[in-house]
């Protein structure tokens, strides 16, 4: 490197947002009873009703549901206390978890609305994501944005000290150039809104992919 060159080390960041392409809906079946049998029977009936909603939509090749899984019904019991501190008789509980993965986002509203009508079924969180191929392609794009950001920063720094050109000496993942790394994973968030008139209306947030690179340049 030219002995008169100035060394510049920068952090480049890139991010972009994309609409989700897949979603996994997490459901929980829960029923209570004074006996194990009285708790288990409603749970098994609810699982049967849910299966009846899932089966017509299930197609491993074309969707809209291409994967779903059911945990076996689990049983437990506990003895609650009343407000006077007295222990009450056993309460039995039956519990099962069902995960339903959709490859077609537009049918989720109707499915969730139908499920919400089943007493004893809790609608849990929604995992929104991209397909594996799409996530890989979009991640490459965001990494390119991060490198471009690093170059632009280095050019500004070089110009500020009267240097007209820069040459890349090293470009690395965070932490490999001796600079502290920060989180760079992509984040996903979504909420479900319910109105009295229309049932569930899903409002998935876009998936944000973030990338960070550390780069070192020589400015001359």
Short mmCIF file of N, CA and C in Angstrom, two decimals, residues 152-213:
data_model
loop_
_atom_site.label_atom_id
_atom_site.label_comp_id
_atom_site.label_asym_id
_atom_site.label_seq_id
_atom_site.Cartn_x
_atom_site.Cartn_y
_atom_site.Cartn_z
N UNK A 152 -19.69 3.69 -0.43
CA UNK A 152 -20.12 5.10 -0.41
C UNK A 152 -19.57 5.82 0.82
N UNK A 153 -19.59 5.17 1.96
CA UNK A 153 -19.04 5.78 3.17
C UNK A 153 -17.55 6.05 3.01
N UNK A 154 -16.84 5.05 2.49
CA UNK A 154 -15.39 5.21 2.33
C UNK A 154 -15.07 6.34 1.36
N UNK A 155 -15.86 6.48 0.30
CA UNK A 155 -15.63 7.56 -0.66
C UNK A 155 -15.82 8.93 -0.01
N UNK A 156 -16.85 9.04 0.83
CA UNK A 156 -17.09 10.31 1.53
C UNK A 156 -15.93 10.63 2.46
N UNK A 157 -15.47 9.64 3.21
CA UNK A 157 -14.36 9.86 4.13
C UNK A 157 -13.09 10.25 3.37
N UNK A 158 -12.85 9.58 2.24
CA UNK A 158 -11.67 9.88 1.44
C UNK A 158 -11.70 11.31 0.91
N UNK A 159 -12.85 11.70 0.39
CA UNK A 159 -12.99 13.07 -0.14
C UNK A 159 -12.80 14.11 0.95
N UNK A 160 -13.24 13.79 2.17
CA UNK A 160 -13.14 14.76 3.26
C UNK A 160 -11.70 15.04 3.66
N UNK A 161 -10.77 14.14 3.30
CA UNK A 161 -9.35 14.37 3.62
C UNK A 161 -8.55 14.59 2.33
N UNK A 162 -9.25 14.94 1.27
CA UNK A 162 -8.57 15.32 0.04
C UNK A 162 -8.06 14.19 -0.80
N UNK A 163 -8.59 12.99 -0.65
CA UNK A 163 -8.17 11.85 -1.47
C UNK A 163 -9.23 11.60 -2.53
N UNK A 164 -8.79 11.21 -3.71
CA UNK A 164 -9.71 11.12 -4.85
C UNK A 164 -10.11 9.70 -5.22
N UNK A 165 -9.42 8.71 -4.71
CA UNK A 165 -9.77 7.33 -5.10
C UNK A 165 -9.58 6.39 -3.92
N UNK A 166 -10.31 5.30 -3.95
CA UNK A 166 -10.18 4.29 -2.90
C UNK A 166 -9.98 2.92 -3.54
N UNK A 167 -9.30 2.05 -2.83
CA UNK A 167 -9.11 0.66 -3.24
C UNK A 167 -9.49 -0.23 -2.06
N UNK A 168 -10.33 -1.22 -2.31
CA UNK A 168 -10.74 -2.12 -1.24
C UNK A 168 -9.58 -3.03 -0.84
N UNK A 169 -9.28 -3.06 0.44
CA UNK A 169 -8.25 -3.94 0.96
C UNK A 169 -8.85 -5.21 1.56
N UNK A 170 -10.03 -5.09 2.17
CA UNK A 170 -10.67 -6.25 2.80
C UNK A 170 -12.15 -5.97 2.99
N UNK A 171 -12.96 -6.98 2.75
CA UNK A 171 -14.40 -6.93 3.03
C UNK A 171 -14.73 -8.22 3.76
N UNK A 172 -15.38 -8.09 4.93
CA UNK A 172 -15.55 -9.27 5.76
C UNK A 172 -16.89 -9.24 6.49
N UNK A 173 -17.29 -10.41 6.98
CA UNK A 173 -18.44 -10.48 7.86
C UNK A 173 -18.12 -9.74 9.15
N UNK A 174 -19.14 -9.30 9.88
CA UNK A 174 -18.92 -8.54 11.11
C UNK A 174 -18.01 -9.27 12.09
N UNK A 175 -17.07 -8.52 12.66
CA UNK A 175 -16.17 -9.05 13.67
C UNK A 175 -14.85 -9.57 13.15
N UNK A 176 -14.76 -9.84 11.85
CA UNK A 176 -13.54 -10.44 11.31
C UNK A 176 -12.44 -9.44 11.03
N UNK A 177 -12.76 -8.15 11.07
CA UNK A 177 -11.73 -7.12 10.88
C UNK A 177 -11.39 -6.42 12.19
N UNK A 178 -11.80 -7.03 13.28
CA UNK A 178 -11.50 -6.42 14.57
C UNK A 178 -12.48 -5.36 14.99
N UNK A 179 -13.58 -5.22 14.27
CA UNK A 179 -14.62 -4.27 14.62
C UNK A 179 -15.77 -5.04 15.25
N UNK A 180 -16.35 -4.50 16.30
CA UNK A 180 -17.42 -5.21 16.99
C UNK A 180 -18.57 -5.51 16.04
N UNK A 181 -19.14 -6.71 16.18
CA UNK A 181 -20.26 -7.12 15.34
C UNK A 181 -21.57 -6.72 15.99
N UNK A 182 -22.58 -6.52 15.17
CA UNK A 182 -23.93 -6.26 15.66
C UNK A 182 -24.87 -7.28 15.05
N UNK A 183 -26.08 -7.37 15.58
CA UNK A 183 -27.04 -8.34 15.07
C UNK A 183 -27.36 -8.04 13.62
N UNK A 184 -27.44 -9.10 12.81
CA UNK A 184 -27.70 -8.88 11.39
C UNK A 184 -28.73 -9.85 10.83
N UNK A 185 -29.43 -10.56 11.69
CA UNK A 185 -30.44 -11.49 11.20
C UNK A 185 -31.68 -10.73 10.77
N UNK A 186 -32.49 -11.37 9.88
CA UNK A 186 -33.70 -10.69 9.48
C UNK A 186 -34.81 -10.98 10.48
N UNK A 187 -35.68 -10.00 10.67
CA UNK A 187 -36.74 -10.10 11.66
C UNK A 187 -38.09 -10.15 10.97
N UNK A 188 -39.01 -10.90 11.59
CA UNK A 188 -40.35 -11.02 11.04
C UNK A 188 -41.34 -10.68 12.14
N UNK A 189 -42.38 -9.94 11.80
CA UNK A 189 -43.42 -9.63 12.79
C UNK A 189 -44.77 -9.61 12.10
N UNK A 190 -45.80 -9.98 12.85
CA UNK A 190 -47.15 -9.94 12.30
C UNK A 190 -48.14 -9.88 13.44
N UNK A 191 -49.28 -9.29 13.18
CA UNK A 191 -50.34 -9.24 14.18
C UNK A 191 -51.65 -9.67 13.54
N UNK A 192 -52.56 -10.15 14.37
CA UNK A 192 -53.89 -10.48 13.89
C UNK A 192 -54.88 -9.54 14.58
N UNK A 193 -55.74 -8.92 13.81
CA UNK A 193 -56.74 -8.01 14.33
C UNK A 193 -58.11 -8.64 14.18
N UNK A 194 -58.96 -8.46 15.16
CA UNK A 194 -60.29 -9.04 15.10
C UNK A 194 -61.33 -7.95 15.25
N UNK A 195 -62.28 -7.91 14.34
CA UNK A 195 -63.39 -6.97 14.44
C UNK A 195 -64.67 -7.76 14.62
N UNK A 196 -65.66 -7.17 15.25
CA UNK A 196 -66.90 -7.87 15.53
C UNK A 196 -67.64 -8.22 14.25
N UNK A 197 -67.51 -7.39 13.23
CA UNK A 197 -68.27 -7.60 12.01
C UNK A 197 -67.60 -8.58 11.06
N UNK A 198 -66.31 -8.52 10.95
CA UNK A 198 -65.62 -9.27 9.90
C UNK A 198 -64.79 -10.44 10.38
N UNK A 199 -64.77 -10.71 11.70
CA UNK A 199 -63.93 -11.80 12.19
C UNK A 199 -62.47 -11.40 12.16
N UNK A 200 -61.61 -12.34 11.89
CA UNK A 200 -60.18 -12.06 11.87
C UNK A 200 -59.75 -11.44 10.55
N UNK A 201 -58.96 -10.41 10.68
CA UNK A 201 -58.34 -9.81 9.51
C UNK A 201 -56.84 -9.76 9.78
N UNK A 202 -56.08 -10.52 9.03
CA UNK A 202 -54.64 -10.60 9.27
C UNK A 202 -53.92 -9.45 8.59
N UNK A 203 -52.98 -8.88 9.30
CA UNK A 203 -52.18 -7.77 8.78
C UNK A 203 -50.71 -8.14 8.88
N UNK A 204 -50.22 -8.99 8.01
CA UNK A 204 -48.79 -9.38 8.11
C UNK A 204 -47.88 -8.21 7.79
N UNK A 205 -46.91 -7.99 8.64
CA UNK A 205 -45.89 -6.99 8.34
C UNK A 205 -44.91 -7.58 7.33
N UNK A 206 -44.32 -6.70 6.56
CA UNK A 206 -43.31 -7.16 5.61
C UNK A 206 -42.11 -7.73 6.36
N UNK A 207 -41.45 -8.68 5.72
CA UNK A 207 -40.23 -9.26 6.28
C UNK A 207 -39.06 -8.34 5.94
N UNK A 208 -38.33 -7.96 6.97
CA UNK A 208 -37.17 -7.09 6.78
C UNK A 208 -35.90 -7.91 6.89
N UNK A 209 -35.12 -7.88 5.84
CA UNK A 209 -33.82 -8.56 5.84
C UNK A 209 -32.73 -7.51 6.01
N UNK A 210 -31.86 -7.71 6.96
CA UNK A 210 -30.77 -6.77 7.23
C UNK A 210 -29.43 -7.48 7.06
N UNK A 211 -28.45 -6.74 6.61
CA UNK A 211 -27.10 -7.29 6.47
C UNK A 211 -26.08 -6.24 6.84
N UNK A 212 -24.95 -6.70 7.34
CA UNK A 212 -23.87 -5.79 7.74
C UNK A 212 -22.54 -6.37 7.28
N UNK A 213 -21.69 -5.53 6.72
CA UNK A 213 -20.34 -5.95 6.36
C UNK A 213 -19.35 -4.94 6.92
#
